[in-house]
Coordinates of C-alpha atoms and ligand atoms in Angstrom, one line a residue:
M1 CA 170.6 158.7 149.0
N2 CA 170.3 162.2 147.6
N3 CA 167.3 164.0 146.1
F4 CA 168.2 163.0 142.6
N5 CA 168.4 159.4 143.6
K6 CA 165.0 159.7 145.2
A7 CA 163.5 161.2 142.1
L8 CA 165.1 158.8 139.8
L9 CA 163.9 155.9 141.8
A10 CA 160.4 157.3 141.8
I11 CA 160.4 157.7 138.1
L12 CA 161.9 154.3 137.5
L13 CA 159.2 152.8 139.7
L14 CA 156.6 154.6 137.9
I15 CA 157.7 152.9 134.7
I16 CA 157.6 149.5 136.3
L17 CA 154.4 150.1 138.2
S18 CA 152.7 151.5 135.2
S19 CA 152.4 147.9 134.0
C20 CA 150.9 147.1 137.4
G21 CA 148.3 149.7 137.1
A22 CA 149.7 152.9 138.6
L23 CA 147.0 154.5 136.6
G24 CA 144.3 153.6 139.1
V25 CA 144.4 149.8 139.6
H26 CA 146.6 149.1 142.7
F27 CA 148.2 145.8 142.2
N28 CA 150.8 143.5 143.7
V29 CA 152.3 140.8 141.6
H30 CA 151.3 137.4 143.0
N31 CA 154.4 135.3 143.2
P32 CA 153.6 132.6 145.7
K33 CA 156.5 130.6 147.1
K34 CA 154.5 127.4 146.9
A35 CA 153.4 126.1 143.5
G36 CA 149.8 125.2 143.0
T37 CA 149.0 121.5 142.7
Y38 CA 147.0 119.5 140.2
P39 CA 144.1 117.3 141.0
K40 CA 144.8 113.9 142.3
E41 CA 145.3 111.4 139.5
T42 CA 142.3 109.2 139.4
K43 CA 141.6 106.3 137.1
Q44 CA 138.7 108.3 135.6
N45 CA 140.8 111.3 134.5
K46 CA 143.7 109.1 133.4
L47 CA 141.3 107.2 131.1
L48 CA 139.8 110.4 129.8
A49 CA 143.1 112.3 129.3
E50 CA 145.7 109.9 128.1
T51 CA 146.4 109.0 124.5
T52 CA 146.8 105.3 124.8
R53 CA 146.9 102.8 121.9
Y54 CA 143.1 102.2 122.3
R55 CA 142.6 105.8 121.1
T56 CA 145.5 106.4 118.7
C57 CA 144.5 103.4 116.6
F58 CA 141.6 105.3 115.0
D59 CA 140.6 108.6 113.6
V60 CA 137.0 109.7 113.8
F61 CA 135.6 111.3 110.6
H62 CA 131.9 111.5 111.4
N63 CA 129.6 111.5 114.4
D64 CA 125.9 111.0 114.0
I65 CA 124.2 111.9 117.3
N66 CA 120.5 111.1 117.8
I67 CA 119.1 112.2 121.1
E68 CA 115.8 112.6 122.9
I69 CA 115.4 115.0 125.8
V70 CA 112.7 114.6 128.4
P71 CA 112.9 117.9 130.4
K72 CA 110.4 116.8 133.1
Q73 CA 112.7 113.9 134.1
K74 CA 116.0 115.6 133.3
F75 CA 116.6 112.6 131.2
I76 CA 118.2 111.9 127.8
S77 CA 118.3 108.8 125.6
G78 CA 119.9 108.2 122.2
K79 CA 122.1 106.5 119.8
V80 CA 125.4 107.8 118.5
I81 CA 127.1 106.3 115.4
I82 CA 130.8 107.0 115.3
S83 CA 132.5 106.5 111.9
A84 CA 136.2 106.2 111.8
K85 CA 139.3 105.1 110.0
A86 CA 141.8 102.7 111.5
L87 CA 145.3 104.2 111.8
S88 CA 146.9 100.9 112.9
N89 CA 145.7 97.3 113.2
F90 CA 143.6 96.7 116.3
D91 CA 140.8 94.7 117.7
T92 CA 139.9 96.7 120.8
L93 CA 139.2 100.5 121.0
Q94 CA 138.2 103.0 123.6
I95 CA 135.0 105.1 123.5
D96 CA 134.1 107.4 126.4
L97 CA 130.9 107.8 128.2
Y98 CA 130.5 109.0 131.8
K99 CA 129.8 106.1 134.1
N100 CA 126.5 107.5 135.4
M101 CA 125.1 107.0 131.9
I102 CA 123.6 103.6 131.0
V103 CA 124.8 101.7 127.9
K104 CA 122.0 99.8 126.3
N105 CA 123.7 98.3 123.3
I106 CA 126.8 98.6 121.2
E107 CA 127.0 97.3 117.6
S108 CA 128.9 97.5 114.4
A109 CA 127.5 96.6 110.9
G110 CA 124.4 95.0 112.6
Q111 CA 126.5 92.8 114.9
K112 CA 126.3 93.2 118.7
L113 CA 129.7 93.9 120.2
N114 CA 131.2 92.9 123.5
Y115 CA 132.7 95.5 125.8
T116 CA 134.1 96.1 129.2
R117 CA 133.7 99.3 131.2
E118 CA 136.2 101.0 133.4
E119 CA 135.0 104.3 134.9
G120 CA 134.1 106.5 131.9
A121 CA 135.8 104.3 129.3
L122 CA 134.2 101.6 127.2
F123 CA 136.7 99.1 125.8
I124 CA 134.9 97.7 122.8
K125 CA 136.0 94.5 121.1
M126 CA 135.6 94.3 117.4
P127 CA 134.5 91.0 115.8
A128 CA 137.8 90.7 113.9
T129 CA 141.0 92.7 113.7
I130 CA 140.5 96.0 111.9
K131 CA 143.4 96.7 109.6
A132 CA 145.1 100.1 109.2
G133 CA 143.3 102.1 106.5
E134 CA 139.9 100.4 106.9
T135 CA 136.9 102.4 107.8
F136 CA 134.3 101.2 110.3
S137 CA 131.3 102.4 112.3
I138 CA 130.2 101.7 115.9
A139 CA 126.7 102.5 117.2
V140 CA 126.2 103.1 120.9
S141 CA 122.7 103.2 122.3
Y142 CA 122.5 104.8 125.8
E143 CA 120.4 106.7 128.3
G144 CA 120.4 108.4 131.7
K145 CA 120.4 111.5 133.7
P146 CA 123.6 113.5 132.7
I147 CA 125.5 115.3 135.4
A148 CA 123.9 118.7 136.2
A149 CA 126.2 121.7 136.1
K150 CA 127.2 123.1 139.5
R151 CA 128.6 126.4 138.2
P152 CA 128.1 126.6 134.5
P153 CA 129.9 127.1 132.2
W154 CA 133.1 126.5 134.3
D155 CA 131.9 123.6 136.4
G156 CA 129.9 122.1 133.6
G157 CA 127.2 119.7 132.8
F158 CA 123.5 120.0 131.9
V159 CA 121.6 123.1 132.9
W160 CA 117.9 122.5 133.4
K161 CA 116.2 125.9 133.9
K162 CA 112.8 127.4 133.3
D163 CA 112.3 130.7 131.5
K164 CA 110.1 133.5 132.9
N165 CA 107.1 132.0 131.3
G166 CA 107.7 128.6 133.0
N167 CA 108.9 126.8 129.8
P168 CA 111.9 124.5 130.0
W169 CA 115.2 126.2 129.1
I170 CA 118.1 123.8 128.7
G171 CA 121.7 123.8 127.8
V172 CA 124.9 122.0 128.3
A173 CA 128.5 123.2 128.8
C174 CA 131.4 120.7 129.2
E175 CA 134.7 122.4 128.3
S176 CA 136.3 121.1 131.6
E177 CA 134.5 117.8 131.8
G178 CA 134.5 116.6 128.1
S179 CA 131.8 115.6 125.7
S180 CA 131.4 112.1 127.2
L181 CA 129.5 113.7 130.0
W182 CA 126.5 113.5 127.7
W183 CA 127.3 111.6 124.5
P184 CA 129.5 108.5 123.7
S185 CA 132.5 109.9 121.9
K186 CA 136.3 109.6 121.5
D187 CA 136.6 112.3 124.1
H188 CA 140.0 113.8 123.5
M189 CA 141.0 117.1 122.1
N190 CA 143.4 115.7 119.5
D191 CA 140.7 114.1 117.3
E192 CA 137.9 116.1 115.7
A193 CA 135.2 114.5 113.4
D194 CA 135.3 116.1 110.0
S195 CA 131.5 116.6 110.0
T196 CA 128.7 115.9 112.5
D197 CA 125.0 115.4 112.4
I198 CA 122.9 116.0 115.5
T199 CA 119.2 115.2 115.7
I200 CA 117.3 116.3 118.8
T201 CA 113.8 115.3 119.7
V202 CA 112.0 117.5 122.3
P203 CA 108.4 118.1 123.5
K204 CA 106.5 119.7 120.6
K205 CA 106.2 123.3 121.7
L206 CA 110.0 123.6 122.3
V207 CA 112.8 124.4 119.8
A208 CA 116.1 122.5 119.8
V209 CA 119.1 124.3 118.5
S210 CA 122.6 123.0 117.8
N211 CA 125.7 123.9 115.9
G212 CA 125.7 124.3 112.1
V213 CA 122.7 124.4 109.8
L214 CA 119.1 123.3 110.5
K215 CA 118.5 120.6 107.7
D216 CA 115.0 119.6 108.5
T217 CA 112.4 119.1 111.2
S218 CA 109.6 116.6 111.7
S219 CA 106.8 116.2 114.2
T220 CA 104.6 113.6 115.8
A221 CA 101.5 114.3 118.0
D222 CA 103.6 115.5 121.0
K223 CA 107.2 115.7 119.9
K224 CA 109.3 117.6 117.4
T225 CA 112.7 116.6 115.9
F226 CA 115.4 119.0 114.7
H227 CA 118.2 117.8 112.5
W228 CA 121.3 120.0 112.5
H229 CA 124.4 119.4 110.3
I230 CA 127.9 120.7 111.0
S231 CA 129.9 120.6 107.8
Y232 CA 133.3 121.4 109.3
P233 CA 135.6 119.7 111.9
I234 CA 134.5 120.5 115.5
N235 CA 136.2 119.8 118.8
N236 CA 134.0 117.6 121.0
Y237 CA 133.3 120.0 123.8
N238 CA 131.9 122.4 121.3
V239 CA 129.1 120.1 120.1
T240 CA 126.1 121.3 122.0
L241 CA 122.4 121.7 122.3
Y242 CA 120.0 124.3 123.6
V243 CA 116.3 123.7 124.2
G244 CA 113.7 126.4 124.8
D245 CA 110.8 128.4 123.6
F246 CA 113.1 130.1 121.2
E247 CA 112.3 132.6 118.5
L248 CA 114.6 133.1 115.5
I249 CA 116.2 136.4 114.5
H250 CA 117.5 136.1 111.0
D251 CA 120.3 138.5 109.9
S252 CA 123.3 138.3 107.7
Y253 CA 127.0 139.3 107.8
A254 CA 128.8 140.4 104.7
S255 CA 132.5 139.5 105.0
T256 CA 134.9 142.4 104.8
V257 CA 137.7 140.1 103.5
S258 CA 135.9 137.9 101.0
W259 CA 132.8 138.2 98.8
K260 CA 130.9 135.7 101.0
T261 CA 127.9 136.4 103.2
T262 CA 127.3 134.4 106.4
H263 CA 123.8 133.7 107.6
L264 CA 123.2 134.8 111.2
N265 CA 120.4 132.8 112.9
H266 CA 120.2 133.9 116.5
Y267 CA 117.8 132.1 118.8
V268 CA 116.4 134.0 121.8
L269 CA 113.5 133.8 124.3
P270 CA 110.4 135.5 123.0
Y271 CA 110.3 138.3 125.6
N272 CA 113.9 139.3 124.7
Y273 CA 113.3 139.3 121.0
E274 CA 113.3 143.1 120.3
K275 CA 116.1 143.7 122.8
A276 CA 118.3 141.0 121.3
K277 CA 117.6 142.1 117.7
L278 CA 119.3 145.4 118.5
H279 CA 121.9 144.2 120.9
F280 CA 123.2 141.4 118.7
Q281 CA 124.0 143.9 115.9
Q282 CA 127.4 144.5 117.5
V283 CA 128.6 141.0 116.7
K284 CA 129.0 142.1 113.0
K285 CA 131.6 144.7 114.2
H286 CA 133.4 142.0 116.2
M287 CA 133.4 139.6 113.3
A288 CA 134.7 142.3 110.9
F289 CA 137.5 143.1 113.3
Y290 CA 138.6 139.5 113.8
E291 CA 138.4 138.8 110.0
K292 CA 140.7 141.8 109.4
M293 CA 143.2 140.6 112.1
F294 CA 143.1 136.8 111.6
G295 CA 141.5 136.0 108.3
A296 CA 138.0 135.1 107.1
Y297 CA 135.3 133.7 109.5
P298 CA 136.2 130.0 109.5
W299 CA 132.6 128.5 109.4
Q300 CA 130.9 130.4 106.6
R301 CA 128.9 127.4 105.3
D302 CA 127.6 126.7 108.8
G303 CA 126.5 130.3 109.5
F304 CA 126.8 131.9 112.9
K305 CA 124.4 132.3 115.8
L306 CA 124.1 133.5 119.3
V307 CA 121.8 131.4 121.3
E308 CA 120.3 132.7 124.6
S309 CA 121.6 130.2 127.2
P310 CA 120.8 129.5 130.8
Y311 CA 124.5 130.3 131.7
A312 CA 126.9 133.2 131.0
G313 CA 128.5 132.0 127.8
M314 CA 130.5 129.4 125.9
E315 CA 132.3 129.3 122.5
H316 CA 130.2 126.5 121.0
Q317 CA 131.2 126.6 117.3
S318 CA 128.8 128.5 115.1
A319 CA 126.2 128.4 118.0
I320 CA 127.6 130.6 120.7
A321 CA 126.0 130.5 124.1
Y322 CA 124.9 134.0 125.2
G323 CA 123.7 134.7 128.7
N324 CA 125.0 138.1 129.7
G325 CA 121.7 140.0 130.1
Y326 CA 121.9 142.2 127.0
K327 CA 124.2 144.8 128.5
N328 CA 127.3 146.5 127.1
D329 CA 129.3 145.8 130.2
Y330 CA 132.6 147.5 129.1
Q331 CA 132.1 151.3 129.3
N332 CA 128.8 150.9 127.5
L333 CA 130.9 150.1 124.3
F334 CA 130.4 146.4 123.9
D335 CA 129.1 143.2 125.5
Y336 CA 132.1 141.3 126.9
I337 CA 130.6 137.8 126.3
I338 CA 129.8 138.4 122.7
L339 CA 133.3 139.9 122.1
H340 CA 135.1 137.1 123.9
E341 CA 133.1 134.1 122.7
T342 CA 133.1 135.2 119.1
A343 CA 137.0 135.5 119.3
H344 CA 137.0 131.8 120.0
E345 CA 135.7 131.0 116.5
W346 CA 139.3 131.9 115.5
W347 CA 141.1 130.9 118.7
G348 CA 140.0 127.5 120.1
N349 CA 137.5 126.5 117.4
S350 CA 139.6 127.1 114.3
V351 CA 143.0 126.7 116.0
T352 CA 142.5 124.1 118.7
A353 CA 144.8 122.9 121.5
A354 CA 145.7 119.2 121.1
D355 CA 145.4 118.9 124.9
L356 CA 143.7 121.1 127.5
S357 CA 147.2 121.7 128.9
D358 CA 147.6 124.2 126.1
A359 CA 144.2 125.9 126.4
W360 CA 145.8 129.3 126.7
I361 CA 145.7 129.1 122.8
H362 CA 141.9 129.3 123.3
E363 CA 141.6 131.6 126.3
G364 CA 144.8 133.7 126.3
F365 CA 144.3 134.5 122.6
A366 CA 140.6 135.3 123.1
S367 CA 141.4 137.5 126.1
Y368 CA 144.0 139.3 124.1
C369 CA 141.5 139.8 121.3
E370 CA 139.4 141.8 123.7
A371 CA 142.2 144.2 124.4
L372 CA 143.0 144.5 120.6
F373 CA 139.4 145.3 119.9
V374 CA 139.5 148.0 122.6
E375 CA 142.6 149.4 121.0
S376 CA 140.9 149.5 117.6
I377 CA 137.9 151.5 118.9
S378 CA 139.5 153.6 121.7
G379 CA 143.3 153.8 121.1
Y380 CA 146.5 152.5 122.6
Q381 CA 146.1 154.0 126.1
E382 CA 142.7 152.3 126.6
Y383 CA 144.3 149.1 125.3
L384 CA 146.9 149.4 128.1
N385 CA 144.2 150.1 130.7
Y386 CA 142.4 147.0 129.6
M387 CA 145.6 145.0 129.9
Y388 CA 146.2 146.4 133.5
W389 CA 142.7 145.2 134.4
Q390 CA 143.5 141.7 133.0
R391 CA 146.7 141.6 135.2
V392 CA 144.9 141.8 138.5
G393 CA 143.8 138.2 138.5
I394 CA 147.2 136.6 137.5
L395 CA 148.1 134.1 140.2
N396 CA 151.5 132.5 139.0
K397 CA 150.6 129.3 140.8
R398 CA 151.0 127.0 137.9
P399 CA 152.7 127.4 134.5
V400 CA 150.4 128.7 131.8
V401 CA 151.0 125.5 129.8
R402 CA 149.6 123.0 132.3
Q403 CA 150.6 119.4 132.9
R404 CA 149.7 117.4 129.8
E405 CA 147.3 114.4 129.6
I406 CA 145.4 115.2 132.8
R407 CA 142.5 117.2 131.3
Y408 CA 143.1 120.1 133.8
F409 CA 140.9 123.2 133.3
D410 CA 140.1 124.9 136.6
Y411 CA 138.3 128.3 136.7
H412 CA 139.9 128.9 140.2
D413 CA 143.2 129.5 138.4
G414 CA 142.5 131.7 135.3
D415 CA 146.1 132.3 134.3
I416 CA 145.5 130.8 130.9
Y417 CA 143.2 133.9 130.3
G418 CA 145.0 136.9 131.9
K419 CA 148.6 135.7 131.9
G420 CA 148.1 134.2 128.4
S421 CA 146.9 137.5 127.2
W422 CA 149.9 139.3 128.9
I423 CA 152.3 136.8 127.2
L424 CA 151.1 138.1 123.8
H425 CA 151.2 141.7 125.0
T426 CA 154.8 141.2 126.3
L427 CA 155.8 139.5 123.1
R428 CA 154.5 142.4 121.1
T429 CA 156.4 145.0 123.2
T430 CA 159.5 142.9 123.2
M431 CA 159.5 142.4 119.4
S432 CA 158.7 146.1 119.0
N433 CA 157.5 145.5 115.5
D434 CA 153.7 145.6 115.2
S435 CA 153.4 144.6 111.6
L436 CA 155.5 141.5 112.2
F437 CA 153.8 140.6 115.4
F438 CA 150.3 140.8 113.8
D439 CA 151.5 138.9 110.8
I440 CA 152.6 136.1 113.1
L441 CA 149.2 136.0 114.8
K442 CA 147.4 135.9 111.4
T443 CA 149.8 133.3 110.0
F444 CA 149.4 131.2 113.0
R445 CA 145.7 131.2 112.7
I446 CA 145.6 130.5 109.0
E447 CA 148.3 127.8 108.9
N448 CA 146.6 126.0 111.7
N449 CA 143.0 126.3 110.7
Q450 CA 141.1 123.1 111.7
K451 CA 144.1 121.7 113.3
Q452 CA 144.9 120.6 116.8
I453 CA 148.3 121.8 117.9
F454 CA 150.5 122.4 120.9
S455 CA 152.2 125.7 122.0
E456 CA 155.5 124.6 120.4
T457 CA 153.9 125.3 116.9
F458 CA 153.4 128.9 117.9
I459 CA 157.0 129.2 119.3
D460 CA 158.4 127.7 116.1
L461 CA 156.5 130.2 114.1
V462 CA 157.7 133.2 116.2
N463 CA 161.3 132.0 115.9
T464 CA 161.0 131.5 112.1
K465 CA 159.2 134.7 111.4
T466 CA 161.5 136.9 113.6
G467 CA 164.7 135.0 112.6
K468 CA 165.5 135.0 116.4
D469 CA 165.4 132.5 119.1
Y470 CA 162.6 133.3 121.5
N471 CA 162.8 130.0 123.5
W472 CA 164.1 131.9 126.5
F473 CA 160.9 134.0 126.5
F474 CA 158.4 131.1 126.2
K475 CA 160.4 128.9 128.6
Q476 CA 159.9 131.6 131.3
Y477 CA 156.4 132.6 130.6
L478 CA 154.7 129.5 129.3
Y479 CA 156.5 126.6 131.1
Q480 CA 157.5 128.2 134.4
R481 CA 155.1 129.6 136.8
E482 CA 157.0 132.4 138.6
A483 CA 156.9 136.0 137.3
P484 CA 160.3 137.5 136.6
F485 CA 161.2 140.1 139.1
L486 CA 163.6 143.1 138.5
E487 CA 165.7 143.7 141.6
F488 CA 167.4 147.1 141.7
C489 CA 168.9 149.7 144.0
W490 CA 171.4 152.5 143.7
K491 CA 174.4 154.0 145.2
N492 CA 176.4 157.0 144.2
D493 CA 174.3 157.8 141.1
K494 CA 174.6 154.3 139.9
L495 CA 171.7 152.0 139.3
Y496 CA 172.3 148.3 140.1
F497 CA 169.9 145.7 138.7
R498 CA 169.4 142.1 137.9
W499 CA 166.6 139.6 137.1
K500 CA 165.4 137.3 139.8
N501 CA 163.1 134.2 139.3
T502 CA 164.5 133.7 135.8
N503 CA 166.7 131.4 133.9
E504 CA 170.2 132.6 132.9
D505 CA 169.2 133.0 129.3
F506 CA 166.3 135.3 130.1
V507 CA 167.1 138.6 128.3
L508 CA 163.9 140.7 128.4
P509 CA 164.9 144.3 128.0
I510 CA 163.4 146.9 130.3
K511 CA 162.8 150.6 129.3
I512 CA 163.2 153.2 132.1
K513 CA 162.6 156.9 131.8
V514 CA 165.0 159.2 133.6
S515 CA 163.6 162.7 133.4
D516 CA 162.8 163.1 129.7
K517 CA 165.2 160.3 128.4
T518 CA 164.3 156.7 127.8
I519 CA 167.0 154.3 128.5
T520 CA 166.9 150.5 127.7
L521 CA 168.4 148.2 130.3
Y522 CA 169.4 144.6 129.4
P523 CA 169.2 142.8 132.7
T524 CA 170.3 139.3 133.2
T525 CA 170.6 137.2 136.3
K526 CA 174.1 138.7 136.8
L527 CA 174.3 142.1 138.7
Q528 CA 174.9 145.0 136.4
A529 CA 175.3 148.7 137.0
I530 CA 174.6 151.8 134.9
D531 CA 175.9 155.3 135.7
L532 CA 173.0 157.7 135.5
S533 CA 174.7 160.8 136.8
N534 CA 174.5 162.5 133.4
A535 CA 171.1 161.1 132.4
Y536 CA 168.8 163.8 133.7
S537 CA 168.2 167.3 132.5
N538 CA 165.5 168.7 134.8
F539 CA 165.1 167.4 138.3
Y540 CA 161.8 166.9 140.1
D541 CA 160.6 164.9 142.9
N542 CA 156.8 164.5 142.8
S543 CA 156.1 161.1 144.1
N544 CA 156.7 160.1 147.7
E545 CA 154.1 157.5 147.2
L546 CA 156.2 155.5 144.8
Y547 CA 159.4 156.0 146.8
F548 CA 161.2 152.8 147.2
G549 CA 162.2 153.1 150.8
T550 CA 165.7 153.3 152.3
E551 CA 165.2 150.1 154.2
K552 CA 164.7 148.0 151.1
N553 CA 167.5 149.8 149.2
K554 CA 169.8 149.1 152.2
K555 CA 168.9 145.4 152.2
L556 CA 169.6 145.1 148.4
E557 CA 172.8 147.1 148.8
A558 CA 173.9 144.4 151.2
E559 CA 172.6 141.6 149.0
F560 CA 174.3 143.1 145.9
N561 CA 177.5 143.3 148.0
L562 CA 177.9 147.1 147.3
N563 CA 179.1 148.1 150.8
K564 CA 182.6 146.9 150.5
Ligands
ZN601 ZN1 136.9 131.8 126.6

């Protein structure tokens, strides 16, 4: 290998490594030989995750949740009325409620109903066959001590804390576990009630906050009841409550894309009131950016609020959990939790995955939103730096689109966040047409507002809008776990290269810089060579650090069969 070769290789590697963080973040791509596994299939998660006929036979249009919370005993009791429309004839249906919760009574139109219980599923027998098209209601009275969260929000459940003044401070997060952890519901991502009422009774000195708008309150000698109304569809894990000694910060946000104003009603602990009032101003900038990129805020009638939560954060629709300590944790420029969770109003809450398998539509898109916001305030280089940072945690243990119908969401493998975001970044650079790329994102959001969809809807849109077939791209990045690897070596001024860990149809182009020239390679799984002897104008060798190493080159020379 001559000096030119060394320099060329160094430069080439700089290009490849630049996407691995040559600018400060040292990083090796994780490409484990062994695939990650999924949790053992249990009766409990089968019943929770599968779309059987006991669930597809009806469509919920309203949930009326009445609940009392007894903080001292970490106890809840209540009644939930589920109103639905039959989609096919049936006499038995499934409603979910975790098995540690006690069912007291189930009835419909004043008539007590029989049911059997298997793990977290209630199979409820109707008095007569319900015919397709008919509407009906089922009321479930229940009580118990809901599962307490081990590591909220990821390992979810109820969070029973006390604030600094010793007052109860309560919340619930159940993205992984599902809504039936604490209320009887048709606990599947593919069905959202069109509207929801939630009425919460708590000890008198406390405030109960939920999604949507506060309709009214009432009091007895020692209790206070808060009635909240959600006037839009909402996915089940987003229905939530917060209880605490809260104070209200009222503010408003004037939309930048419509004439409408959204009420902002933040709830915070009293000793953080002044801090929060100032700190929460930034959410208006985030909303304005997301509106510009993806269309108007989807829940204008219901307002928007940040609620001080006893855990880091969660995207609860129109009532986002905030627990990040009032700090701008990214270069003093913004609060990561506010930026990320607010992005979910567009990605996850407005456009929802029909199964948790496709939750990269929530988390990958929301993570990519962070980088786009950075680009909007600090420019493209900072955007790239932010992307490099997101790459560090990519594991490549499981495909980004997980196994379907198992309700898998594990914070130990966060590829739906970082790799999901990188898929969008790579799509953008591959398309090399920003206006089309951003038009696709906006169209995807607007066309699928209030819908539950799978990743295929996004792929179809990319193919239609570009007029090209991008299935090779998504097959590799969404449905297979291993990262593509570009193998290369050179001999006699020729660069030899090919893709490894890819399908034969994988055609991602790679740009390399040789001296001051940019050359695009079109690698495939077949070995190709390019003569670069005339491709340089000024020679320099400044990077021993990135030097590929003769040993590895020799090994690949042999593998590529170049020594004949
Ligand atoms: Zn998220």
